[in-house]
Coordinates of C-alpha atoms and ligand atoms in Angstrom, one line a residue:
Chain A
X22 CA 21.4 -106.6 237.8
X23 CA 24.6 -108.5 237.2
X24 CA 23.9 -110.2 233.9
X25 CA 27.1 -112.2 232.9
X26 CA 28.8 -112.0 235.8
X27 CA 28.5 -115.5 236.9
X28 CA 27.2 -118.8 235.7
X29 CA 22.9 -119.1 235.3
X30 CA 22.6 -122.5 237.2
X31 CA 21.4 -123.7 240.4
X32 CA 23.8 -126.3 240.4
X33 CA 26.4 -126.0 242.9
X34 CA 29.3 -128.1 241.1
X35 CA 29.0 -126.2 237.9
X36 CA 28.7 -122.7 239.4
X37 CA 31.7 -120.2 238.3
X38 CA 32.2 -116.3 238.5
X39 CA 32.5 -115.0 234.9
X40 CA 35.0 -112.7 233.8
X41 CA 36.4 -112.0 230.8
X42 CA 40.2 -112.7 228.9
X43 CA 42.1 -110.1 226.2
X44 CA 42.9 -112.3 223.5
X45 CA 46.1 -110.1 222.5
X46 CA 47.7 -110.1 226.2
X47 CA 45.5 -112.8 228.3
X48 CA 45.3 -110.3 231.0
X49 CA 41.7 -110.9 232.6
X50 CA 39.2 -109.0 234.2
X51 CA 36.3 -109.2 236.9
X52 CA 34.0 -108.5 236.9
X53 CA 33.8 -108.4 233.0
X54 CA 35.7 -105.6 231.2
X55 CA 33.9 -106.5 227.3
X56 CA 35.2 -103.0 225.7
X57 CA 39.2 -102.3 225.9
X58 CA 41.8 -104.2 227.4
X59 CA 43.1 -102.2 230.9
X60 CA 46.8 -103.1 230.9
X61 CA 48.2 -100.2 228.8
X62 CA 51.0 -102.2 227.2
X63 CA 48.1 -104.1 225.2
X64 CA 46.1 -102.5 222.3
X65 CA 43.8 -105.4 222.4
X66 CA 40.1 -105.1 222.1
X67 CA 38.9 -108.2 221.7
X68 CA 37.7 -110.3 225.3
X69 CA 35.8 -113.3 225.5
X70 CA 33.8 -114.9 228.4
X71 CA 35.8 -117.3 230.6
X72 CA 34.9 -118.7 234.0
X73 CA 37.3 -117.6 237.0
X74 CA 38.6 -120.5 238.9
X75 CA 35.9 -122.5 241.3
X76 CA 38.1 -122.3 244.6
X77 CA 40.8 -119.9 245.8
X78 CA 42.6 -119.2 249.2
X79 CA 41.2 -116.3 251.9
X80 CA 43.6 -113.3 251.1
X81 CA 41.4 -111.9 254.8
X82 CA 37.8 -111.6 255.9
X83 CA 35.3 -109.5 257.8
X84 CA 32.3 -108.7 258.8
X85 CA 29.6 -106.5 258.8
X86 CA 28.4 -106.0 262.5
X87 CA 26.1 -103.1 261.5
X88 CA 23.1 -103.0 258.7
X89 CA 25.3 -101.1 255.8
X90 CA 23.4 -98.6 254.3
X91 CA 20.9 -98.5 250.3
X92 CA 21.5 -99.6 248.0
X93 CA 22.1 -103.1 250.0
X94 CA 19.1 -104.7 250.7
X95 CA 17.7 -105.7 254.0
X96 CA 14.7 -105.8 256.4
X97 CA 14.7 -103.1 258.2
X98 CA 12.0 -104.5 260.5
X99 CA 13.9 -107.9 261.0
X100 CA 16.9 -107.8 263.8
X101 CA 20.3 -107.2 261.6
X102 CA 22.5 -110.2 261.4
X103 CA 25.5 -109.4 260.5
X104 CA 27.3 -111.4 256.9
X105 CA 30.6 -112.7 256.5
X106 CA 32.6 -110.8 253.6
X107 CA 35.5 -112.5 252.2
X108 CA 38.9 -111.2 249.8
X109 CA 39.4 -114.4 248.1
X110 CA 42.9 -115.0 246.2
X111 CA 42.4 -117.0 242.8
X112 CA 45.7 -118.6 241.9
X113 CA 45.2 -118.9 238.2
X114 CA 43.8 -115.8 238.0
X115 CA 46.4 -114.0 240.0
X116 CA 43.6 -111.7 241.0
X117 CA 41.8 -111.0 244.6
X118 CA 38.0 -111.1 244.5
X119 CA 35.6 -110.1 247.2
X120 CA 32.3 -111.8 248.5
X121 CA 30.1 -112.4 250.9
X122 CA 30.4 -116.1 252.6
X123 CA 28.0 -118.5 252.5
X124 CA 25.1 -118.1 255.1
X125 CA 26.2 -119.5 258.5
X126 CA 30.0 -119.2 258.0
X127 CA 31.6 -116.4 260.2
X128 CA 34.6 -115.0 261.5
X129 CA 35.3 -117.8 263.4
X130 CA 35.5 -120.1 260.4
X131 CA 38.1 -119.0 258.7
X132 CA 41.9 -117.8 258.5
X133 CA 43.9 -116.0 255.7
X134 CA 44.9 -119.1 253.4
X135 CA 42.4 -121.4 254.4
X136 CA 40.5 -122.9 250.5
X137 CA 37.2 -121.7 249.9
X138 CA 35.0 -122.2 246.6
X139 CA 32.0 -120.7 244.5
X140 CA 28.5 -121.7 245.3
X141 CA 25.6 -120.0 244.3
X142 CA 23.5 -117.5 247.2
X143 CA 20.2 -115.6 247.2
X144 CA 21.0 -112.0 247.2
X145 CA 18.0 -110.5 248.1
X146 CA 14.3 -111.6 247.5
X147 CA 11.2 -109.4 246.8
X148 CA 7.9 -110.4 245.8
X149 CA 8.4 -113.5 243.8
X150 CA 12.0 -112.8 242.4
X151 CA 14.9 -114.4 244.3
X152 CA 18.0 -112.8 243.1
X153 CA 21.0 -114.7 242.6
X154 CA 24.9 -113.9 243.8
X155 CA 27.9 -115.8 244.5
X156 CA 29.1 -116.7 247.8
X157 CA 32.5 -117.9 249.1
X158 CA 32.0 -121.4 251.3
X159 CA 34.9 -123.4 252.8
X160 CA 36.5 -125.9 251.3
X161 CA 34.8 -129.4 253.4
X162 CA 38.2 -131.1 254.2
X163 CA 38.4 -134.3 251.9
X164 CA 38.9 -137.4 253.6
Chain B
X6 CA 63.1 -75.4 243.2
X7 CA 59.3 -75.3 242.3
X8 CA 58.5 -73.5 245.9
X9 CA 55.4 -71.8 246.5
X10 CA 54.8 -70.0 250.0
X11 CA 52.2 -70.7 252.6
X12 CA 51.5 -67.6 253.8
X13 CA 47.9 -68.2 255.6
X14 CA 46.3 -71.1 257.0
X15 CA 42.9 -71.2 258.9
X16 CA 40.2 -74.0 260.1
X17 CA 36.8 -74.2 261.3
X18 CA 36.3 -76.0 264.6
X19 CA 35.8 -79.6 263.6
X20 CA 32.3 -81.8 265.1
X21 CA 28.8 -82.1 264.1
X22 CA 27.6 -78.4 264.4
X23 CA 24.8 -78.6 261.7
X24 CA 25.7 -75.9 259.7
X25 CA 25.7 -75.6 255.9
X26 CA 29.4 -76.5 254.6
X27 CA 30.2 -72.8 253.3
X28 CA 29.3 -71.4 256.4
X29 CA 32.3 -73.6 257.6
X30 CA 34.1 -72.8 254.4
X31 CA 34.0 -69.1 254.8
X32 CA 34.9 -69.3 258.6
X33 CA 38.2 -71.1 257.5
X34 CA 38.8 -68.9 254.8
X35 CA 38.6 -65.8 257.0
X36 CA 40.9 -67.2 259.1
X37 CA 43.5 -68.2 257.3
X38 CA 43.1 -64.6 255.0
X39 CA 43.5 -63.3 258.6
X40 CA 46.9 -65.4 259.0
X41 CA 48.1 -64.1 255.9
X42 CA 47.3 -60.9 256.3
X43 CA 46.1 -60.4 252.8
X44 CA 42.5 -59.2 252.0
X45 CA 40.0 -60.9 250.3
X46 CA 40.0 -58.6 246.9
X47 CA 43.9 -59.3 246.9
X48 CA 43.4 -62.9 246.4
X49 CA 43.1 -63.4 242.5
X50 CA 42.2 -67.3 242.5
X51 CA 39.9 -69.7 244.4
X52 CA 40.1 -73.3 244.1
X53 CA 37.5 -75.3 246.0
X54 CA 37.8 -78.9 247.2
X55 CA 34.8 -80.6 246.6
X56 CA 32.3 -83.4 247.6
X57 CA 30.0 -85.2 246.2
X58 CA 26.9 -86.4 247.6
X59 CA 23.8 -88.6 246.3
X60 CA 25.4 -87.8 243.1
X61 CA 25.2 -84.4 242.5
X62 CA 27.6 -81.9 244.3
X63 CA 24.6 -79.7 244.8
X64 CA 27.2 -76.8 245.0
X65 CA 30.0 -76.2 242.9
X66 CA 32.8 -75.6 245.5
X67 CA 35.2 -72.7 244.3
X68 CA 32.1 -70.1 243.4
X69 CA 29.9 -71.1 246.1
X70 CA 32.6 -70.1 248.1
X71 CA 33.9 -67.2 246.3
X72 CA 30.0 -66.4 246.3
X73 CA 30.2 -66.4 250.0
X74 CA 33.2 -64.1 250.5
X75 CA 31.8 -61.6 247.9
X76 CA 31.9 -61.6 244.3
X77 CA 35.4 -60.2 243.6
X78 CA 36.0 -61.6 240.0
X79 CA 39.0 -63.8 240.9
X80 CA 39.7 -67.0 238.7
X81 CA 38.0 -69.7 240.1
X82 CA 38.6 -73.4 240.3
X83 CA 36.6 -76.8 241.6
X84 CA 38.4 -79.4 242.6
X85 CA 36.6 -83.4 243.4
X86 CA 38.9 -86.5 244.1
X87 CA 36.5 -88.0 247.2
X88 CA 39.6 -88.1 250.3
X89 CA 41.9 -86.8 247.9
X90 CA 39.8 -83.5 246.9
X91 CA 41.9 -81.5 249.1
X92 CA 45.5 -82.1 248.1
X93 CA 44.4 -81.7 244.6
X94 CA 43.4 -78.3 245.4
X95 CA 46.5 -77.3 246.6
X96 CA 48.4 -79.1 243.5
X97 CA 46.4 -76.7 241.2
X98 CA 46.6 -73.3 243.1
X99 CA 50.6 -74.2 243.2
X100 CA 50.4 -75.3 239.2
X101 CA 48.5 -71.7 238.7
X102 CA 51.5 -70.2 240.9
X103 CA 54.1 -71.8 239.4
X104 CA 52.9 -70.9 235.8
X105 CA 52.6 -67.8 236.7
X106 CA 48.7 -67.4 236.4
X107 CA 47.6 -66.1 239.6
X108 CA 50.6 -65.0 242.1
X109 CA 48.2 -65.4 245.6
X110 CA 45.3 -68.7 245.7
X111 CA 42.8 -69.2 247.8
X112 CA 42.3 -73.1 248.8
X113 CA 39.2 -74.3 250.9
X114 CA 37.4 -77.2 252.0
X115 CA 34.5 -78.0 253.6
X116 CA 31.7 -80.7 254.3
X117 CA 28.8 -80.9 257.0
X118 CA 28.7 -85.0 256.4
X119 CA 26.0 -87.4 256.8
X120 CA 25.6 -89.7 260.3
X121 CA 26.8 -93.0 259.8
X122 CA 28.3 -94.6 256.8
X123 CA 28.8 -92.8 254.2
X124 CA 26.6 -94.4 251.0
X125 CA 26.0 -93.7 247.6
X126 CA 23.5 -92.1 245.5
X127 CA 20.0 -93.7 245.2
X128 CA 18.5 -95.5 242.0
X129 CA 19.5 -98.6 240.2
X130 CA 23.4 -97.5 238.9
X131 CA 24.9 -101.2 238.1
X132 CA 27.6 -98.9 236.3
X133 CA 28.5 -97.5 239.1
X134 CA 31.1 -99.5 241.2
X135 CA 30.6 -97.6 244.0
X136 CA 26.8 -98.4 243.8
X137 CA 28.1 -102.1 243.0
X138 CA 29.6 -102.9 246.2
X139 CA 27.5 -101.5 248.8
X140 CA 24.4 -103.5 246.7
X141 CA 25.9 -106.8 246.2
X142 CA 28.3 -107.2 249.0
X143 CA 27.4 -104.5 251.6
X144 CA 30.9 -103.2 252.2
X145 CA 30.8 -100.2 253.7
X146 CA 33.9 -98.2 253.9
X147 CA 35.2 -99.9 257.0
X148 CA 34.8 -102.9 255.7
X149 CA 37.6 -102.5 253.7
X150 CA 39.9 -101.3 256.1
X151 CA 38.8 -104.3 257.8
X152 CA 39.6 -106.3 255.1
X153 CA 43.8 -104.8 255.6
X154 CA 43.3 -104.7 259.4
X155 CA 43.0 -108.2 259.0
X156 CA 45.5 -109.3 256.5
X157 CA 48.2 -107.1 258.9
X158 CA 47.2 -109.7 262.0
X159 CA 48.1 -112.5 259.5
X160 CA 50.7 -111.2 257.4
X161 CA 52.6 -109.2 260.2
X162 CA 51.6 -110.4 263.4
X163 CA 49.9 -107.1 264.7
X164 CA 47.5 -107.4 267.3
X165 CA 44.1 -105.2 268.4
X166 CA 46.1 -104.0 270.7
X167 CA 48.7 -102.4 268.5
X168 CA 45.3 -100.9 266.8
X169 CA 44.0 -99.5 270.2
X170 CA 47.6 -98.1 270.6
X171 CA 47.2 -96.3 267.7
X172 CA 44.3 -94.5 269.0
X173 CA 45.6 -94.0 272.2
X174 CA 48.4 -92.2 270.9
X175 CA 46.4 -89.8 268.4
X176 CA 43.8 -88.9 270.9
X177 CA 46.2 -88.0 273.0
X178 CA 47.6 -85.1 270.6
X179 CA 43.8 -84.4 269.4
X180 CA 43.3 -83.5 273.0
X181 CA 45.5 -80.6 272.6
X182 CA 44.3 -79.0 269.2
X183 CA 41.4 -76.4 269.5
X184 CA 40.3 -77.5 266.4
X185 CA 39.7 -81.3 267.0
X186 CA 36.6 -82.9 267.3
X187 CA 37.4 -85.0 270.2
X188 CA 39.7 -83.6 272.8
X189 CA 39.6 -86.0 275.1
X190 CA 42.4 -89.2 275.6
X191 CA 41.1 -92.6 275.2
X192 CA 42.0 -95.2 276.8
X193 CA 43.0 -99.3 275.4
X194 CA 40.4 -100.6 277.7
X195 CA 38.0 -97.6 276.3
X196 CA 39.0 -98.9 272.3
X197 CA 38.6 -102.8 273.3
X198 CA 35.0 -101.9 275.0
X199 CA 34.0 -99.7 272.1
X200 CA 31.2 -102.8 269.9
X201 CA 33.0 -104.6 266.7
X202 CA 32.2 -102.5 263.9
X203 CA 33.7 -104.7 261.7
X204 CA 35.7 -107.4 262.9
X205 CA 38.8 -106.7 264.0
X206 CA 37.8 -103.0 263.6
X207 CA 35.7 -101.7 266.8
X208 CA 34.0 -98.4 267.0
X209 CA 37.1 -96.6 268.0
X210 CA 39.3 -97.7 265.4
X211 CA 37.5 -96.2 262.7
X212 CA 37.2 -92.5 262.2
X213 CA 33.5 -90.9 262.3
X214 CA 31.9 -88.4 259.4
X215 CA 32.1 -85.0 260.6
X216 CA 31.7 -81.8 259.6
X217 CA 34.6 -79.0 258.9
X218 CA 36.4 -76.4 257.2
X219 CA 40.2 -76.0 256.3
X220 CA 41.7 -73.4 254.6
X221 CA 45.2 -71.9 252.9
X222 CA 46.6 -69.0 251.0
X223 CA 49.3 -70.1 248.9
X224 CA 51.4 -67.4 246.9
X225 CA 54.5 -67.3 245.0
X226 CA 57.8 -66.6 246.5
X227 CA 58.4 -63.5 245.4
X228 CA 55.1 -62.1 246.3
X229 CA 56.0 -63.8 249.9
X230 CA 59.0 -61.5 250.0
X231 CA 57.4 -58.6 248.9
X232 CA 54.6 -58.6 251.2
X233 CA 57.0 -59.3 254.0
X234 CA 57.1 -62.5 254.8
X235 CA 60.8 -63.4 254.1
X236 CA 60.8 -66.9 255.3
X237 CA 57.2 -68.2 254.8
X238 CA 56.8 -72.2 255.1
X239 CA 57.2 -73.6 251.6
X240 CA 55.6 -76.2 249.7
X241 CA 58.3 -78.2 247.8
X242 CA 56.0 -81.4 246.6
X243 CA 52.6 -82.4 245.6
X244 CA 52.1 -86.2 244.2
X245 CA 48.8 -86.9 242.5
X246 CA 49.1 -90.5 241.5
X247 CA 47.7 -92.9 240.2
X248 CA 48.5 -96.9 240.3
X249 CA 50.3 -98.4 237.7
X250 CA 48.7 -101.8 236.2
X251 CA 48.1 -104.6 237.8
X252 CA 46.9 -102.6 240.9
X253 CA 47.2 -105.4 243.9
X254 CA 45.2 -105.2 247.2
X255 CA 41.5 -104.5 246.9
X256 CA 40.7 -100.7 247.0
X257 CA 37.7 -98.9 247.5
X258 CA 35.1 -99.0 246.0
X259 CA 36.6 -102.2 243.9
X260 CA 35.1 -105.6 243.9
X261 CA 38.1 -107.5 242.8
X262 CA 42.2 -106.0 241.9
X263 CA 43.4 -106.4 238.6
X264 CA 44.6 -109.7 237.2
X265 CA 48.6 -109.4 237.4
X266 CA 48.2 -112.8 234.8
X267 CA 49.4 -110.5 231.9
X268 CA 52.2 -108.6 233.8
X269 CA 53.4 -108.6 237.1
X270 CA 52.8 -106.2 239.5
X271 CA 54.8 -102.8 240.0
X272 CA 57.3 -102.9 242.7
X273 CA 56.9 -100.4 244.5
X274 CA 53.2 -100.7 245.3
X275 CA 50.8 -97.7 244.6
X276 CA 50.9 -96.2 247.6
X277 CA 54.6 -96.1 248.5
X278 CA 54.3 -94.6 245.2
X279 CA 52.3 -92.1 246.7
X280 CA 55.3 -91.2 248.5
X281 CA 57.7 -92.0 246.4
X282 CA 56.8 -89.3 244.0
X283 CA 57.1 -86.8 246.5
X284 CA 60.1 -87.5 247.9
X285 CA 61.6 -87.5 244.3
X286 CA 60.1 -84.0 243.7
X287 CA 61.2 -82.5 247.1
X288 CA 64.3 -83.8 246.9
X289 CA 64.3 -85.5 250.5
X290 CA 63.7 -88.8 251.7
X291 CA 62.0 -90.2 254.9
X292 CA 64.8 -89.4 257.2
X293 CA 64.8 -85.6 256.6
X294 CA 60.9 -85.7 257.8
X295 CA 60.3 -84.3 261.4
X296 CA 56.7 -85.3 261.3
X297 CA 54.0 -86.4 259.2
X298 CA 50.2 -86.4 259.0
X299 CA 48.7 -89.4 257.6
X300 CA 44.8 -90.7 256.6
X301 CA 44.0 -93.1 259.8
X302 CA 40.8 -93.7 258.7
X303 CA 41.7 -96.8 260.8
X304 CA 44.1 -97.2 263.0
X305 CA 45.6 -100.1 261.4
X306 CA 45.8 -98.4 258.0
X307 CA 47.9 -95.5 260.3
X308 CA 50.5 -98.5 260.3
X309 CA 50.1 -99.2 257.1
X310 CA 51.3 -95.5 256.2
X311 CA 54.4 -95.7 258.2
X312 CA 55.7 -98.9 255.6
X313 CA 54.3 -96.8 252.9
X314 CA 56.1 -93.6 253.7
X315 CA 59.3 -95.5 254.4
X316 CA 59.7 -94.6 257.9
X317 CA 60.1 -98.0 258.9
X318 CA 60.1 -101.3 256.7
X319 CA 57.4 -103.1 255.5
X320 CA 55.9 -104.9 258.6
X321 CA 57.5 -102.8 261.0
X322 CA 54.8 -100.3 261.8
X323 CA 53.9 -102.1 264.6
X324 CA 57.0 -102.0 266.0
X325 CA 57.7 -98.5 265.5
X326 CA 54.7 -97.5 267.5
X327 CA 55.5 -99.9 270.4
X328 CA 58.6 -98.1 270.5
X329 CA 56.8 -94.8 271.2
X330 CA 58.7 -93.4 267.6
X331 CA 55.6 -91.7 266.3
X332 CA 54.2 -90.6 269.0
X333 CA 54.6 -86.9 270.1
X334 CA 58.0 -86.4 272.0
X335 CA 59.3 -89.5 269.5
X336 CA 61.3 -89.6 267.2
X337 CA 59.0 -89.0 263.9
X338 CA 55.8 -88.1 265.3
X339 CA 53.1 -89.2 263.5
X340 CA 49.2 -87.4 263.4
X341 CA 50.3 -84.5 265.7
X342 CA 47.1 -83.2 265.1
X343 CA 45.2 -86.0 266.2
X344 CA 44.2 -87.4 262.9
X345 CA 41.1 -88.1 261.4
X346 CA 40.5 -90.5 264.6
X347 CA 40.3 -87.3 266.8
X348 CA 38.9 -84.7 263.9
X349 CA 36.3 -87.2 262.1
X350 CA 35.7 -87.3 258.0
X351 CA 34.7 -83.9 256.4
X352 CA 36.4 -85.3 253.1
X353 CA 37.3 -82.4 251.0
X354 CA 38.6 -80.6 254.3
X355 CA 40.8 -83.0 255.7
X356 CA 43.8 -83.3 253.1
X357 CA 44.2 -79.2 253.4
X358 CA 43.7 -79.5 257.0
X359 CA 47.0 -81.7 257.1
X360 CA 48.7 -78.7 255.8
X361 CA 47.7 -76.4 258.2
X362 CA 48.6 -78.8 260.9
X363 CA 52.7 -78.9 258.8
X364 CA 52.0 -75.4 258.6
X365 CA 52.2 -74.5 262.1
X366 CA 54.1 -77.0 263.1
X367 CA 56.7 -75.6 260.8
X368 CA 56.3 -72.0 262.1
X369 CA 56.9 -73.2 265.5
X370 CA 53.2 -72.0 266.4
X371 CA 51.6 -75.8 267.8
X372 CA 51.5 -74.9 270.9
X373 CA 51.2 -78.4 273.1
X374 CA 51.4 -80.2 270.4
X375 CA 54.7 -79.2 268.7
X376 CA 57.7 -81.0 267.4
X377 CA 61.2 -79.0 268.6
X378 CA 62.5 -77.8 265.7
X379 CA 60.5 -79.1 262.7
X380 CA 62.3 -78.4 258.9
X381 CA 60.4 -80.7 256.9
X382 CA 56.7 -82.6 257.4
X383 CA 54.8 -84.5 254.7
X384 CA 51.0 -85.7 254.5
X385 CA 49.8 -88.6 252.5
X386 CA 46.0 -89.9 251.4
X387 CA 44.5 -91.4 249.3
X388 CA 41.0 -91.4 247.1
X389 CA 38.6 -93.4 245.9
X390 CA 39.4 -95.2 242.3
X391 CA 42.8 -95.6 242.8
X392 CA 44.8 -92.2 243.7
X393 CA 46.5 -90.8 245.9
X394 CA 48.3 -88.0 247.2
X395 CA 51.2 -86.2 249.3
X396 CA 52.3 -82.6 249.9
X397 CA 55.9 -81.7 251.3
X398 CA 56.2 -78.7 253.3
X399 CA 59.5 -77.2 254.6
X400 CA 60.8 -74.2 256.6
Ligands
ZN529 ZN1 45.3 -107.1 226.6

């Protein structure tokens, strides 16, 4: 469904969004522009695959308190519990980039500027397909 | 100056009356004919504001409406730009004006919307982003303006209860337009009990989907004079713009903003642009306004507007609503209609419906409602996929 857009591991250490980087201007894009460069000082046409940055700062969160509506999928027969969605600065990058939070993180966890990072999540699961997205986790403070 | 004439502006009550759109459409139309004082077979153009629904309009606007009213064989236009549908309506019927290809335009909206979030068309579209967001991450339209509500708190120290005061002060003028949905004032304590829709956002911070009909007659000047109306309220501006790369802050339906690694981003932002442009074009500033209607689609983005549209500075909104400034009686009243908090979403109505609302309010005709004295209002939205839009009327 999102082919390309981020890393095809399980591994949590190695996982990384995927965009993709004009060679004539360096601008970059997620998800992946692979056609024309979108900054219209730059003829450019020629992008390559390059991984975003593995951990960024909270630019502000949310939530979803009610079940949002098809195409997302959910159980309509199970109680709704509501996700976490996350706008997630990427310094390097210079670019904001949305996603749902890790399973078990909420509100409560977090605050604009606290440092989060990619890990791999289950998007949905039907019978016996899991489908893989990305999720924003915080940062464990190092000690 | 580029000046075309308002000489007609009508609206169907707003609210979930489960009627077909044009039914709504015609009704508005009628009315604001009736204002005008023009007959249908006079009118030589129709443009119709759009929306678009599980992908696939189901009518196109203009000659479904013209339909409606009675095949007459006037010109006809359809207009689509999601919020912004309406105001670029009215930019085309003034662009046929100005150039001289139709003297007196029709302009209508309309929508009976869905309950509940509005969602996109069914099927597997992964080249749609619209079909993107609400499958990967779920965000429905308020999650976005959550996403602002809470970068404000942060950034600029608002609180929830500079949101609830937001639509305090909006229901309060909705409860004295006829044509409002809701027309009833709402209490804080009413907002902070309403359940978290998305946090910070709560029920009553977020407009609902309604249904509706607006409608205008635009005409030249000089056909204004002739046909007796000597001093008609005037258009003076209509921006249509878009962003200029790197576009910063997530918008709908986007999953991330553009990389400002390659150039940095435009100052100013997109949507004081929005204003910008029509300032430029009108040849006034924010001082010179005496009101303006604005999209609160949340009640925080109603703040948002105020920076936006230069009424205060960046960060201020806040303050300029504790101080009472924008609310009716202040001292640039803001959403004298009641805003989409008390009228609800019927998306291709609601940007013409801001200039009947500057419409009346310019002719002195707002009964409850109006400002003392109002010369100059402006209106401001904005779309999905990056555009926006503002119209300046004087009198
Ligand atoms: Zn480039």
């Amino acid at each position: 469904m999102v082919a390309g857009w981020f890393t095809d591991t399980e591994d949590e250490e190695g996982f990384r969004l995927l965009g993709t980087r004009c060679g004539a201007c360096s601008a970059v894009f997620f998800p992946r522009e692979d056609s024309l460069c979108r900054n219209p000082a730059c003829a450019g046409d020629a992008l390559t695959e390059v991984p975003l940055s593995k951990r960024g700062r909270v630019w502000s969160y949310t939530d979803g308190r009610y079940r949002p509506p098809a195409p997302y999928v959910s159980d309509p027969e199970a109680p709704w519990e509501p996700y976490t969605l996350l706008a997630v600065e990427l310094e390097a990058e210079r670019m904001v980039v949305l996603g749902q939070a890790a399973p078990g993180v909420t509100v409560a966890d977090l605050s604009v500027g606290v440092e989060v990072e990619v890990v791999p999540g289950i998007l949905s699961e039907d019978t016996g397909t899991s489908w893989t997205t990305w999720h924003w986790r915080p940062v464990e403070e190092e000690r | 100056m580029n000046e075309v004439a308002v000489l007609g502006a009508g609206m169907h009550p707003w609210g979930k009356w489960g009627r077909s759109f044009i039914g709504y459409g015609t009704a508005a139309a009628g009315a604001a004919l009736a204002d005008a004082g023009i007959d249908w077979p006079d009118v030589r153009s129709v443009v119709g504001a759009g929306t678009l629904r599980c992908g696939y309009p189901g009518h196109v606007a203009g000659a479904a409406f013209a339909q409606a009213l009675g095949w007459q064989g006037a010109r006809v236009t359809s207009v689509y730009a999601a919020c912004a549908s309406g105001a670029q309506a009215i930019d085309t019927a003034r662009a046929q004006i100005l150039a001289g290809i139709a003297e007196v335009v029709l302009v209508v909206g309309a929508d009976s919307a869905p309950k509940g979030f509005f969602a996109p068309a069914g099927g597997d579209r992964p080249d749609d982003p619209d079909w993107l967001r609400f499958r990967l991450l779920g965000a429905t339209n308020p999650a976005y303006f959550a996403l602002y509500a809470r970068r404000r708190m942060a950034l600029h120290g608002d609180t929830t209860d500079d949101f609830a005061r937001v639509k305090v002060k909006n229901a309060a003028a909705g409860a004295l337009n006829p044509y409002a949905r809701y027309r009833t004032a709402v209490s804080a304590g009413q907002v902070a009990a309403s359940p978290v829709v998305a946090d910070p956002l709560r029920l009553l911070d977020v407009c609902a989907t309604s249904d509706g009909g607006a409608a205008l007659v635009l005409s030249s000047m000089e056909y204004a004079r002739r046909h007796g109306a000597g001093d008609p309220v005037r258009i003076r501006a209509v921006s249509t713009v878009t962003p200029v790369y790197p576009a910063s802050g997530p918008g709908l339906p986007d999953i991330a903003t553009d990389s400002a690694v390659a150039v940095d981003p435009p100052a100013p932002g997109f949507r004081e642009s929005i204003a910008r442009a029509a300032y430029e074009e009108a040849a006034l500033g924010p001082e010179d306004l005496s009101l303006a209607e604005v999209y609160d689609l949340s009640t925080a983005m109603e703040l948002q507007w105020y920076e936006d549209l230069g009424l205060c500075r960046p960060g201020e909104g806040a303050g300029l609503l504790r101080a009472g400034a924008t609310a009716l009686g202040g001292r640039i009243p803001v959403n004298t209609s009641g805003g989409l908090a008390s009228f609800g979403e019927a998306v291709p109505a609601q940007a013409i419906a801001q200039v009947c609302e500057l419409t009346w309010q310019l002719r002195g005709t707002a009964g409850a409602r109006q400002v003392p004295g109002a010369r100059a209002g402006m209106t401001a939205n904005q779309g999905l996929f990056g555009h926006g839009s503002a119209v300046v009327a004087v009198r």
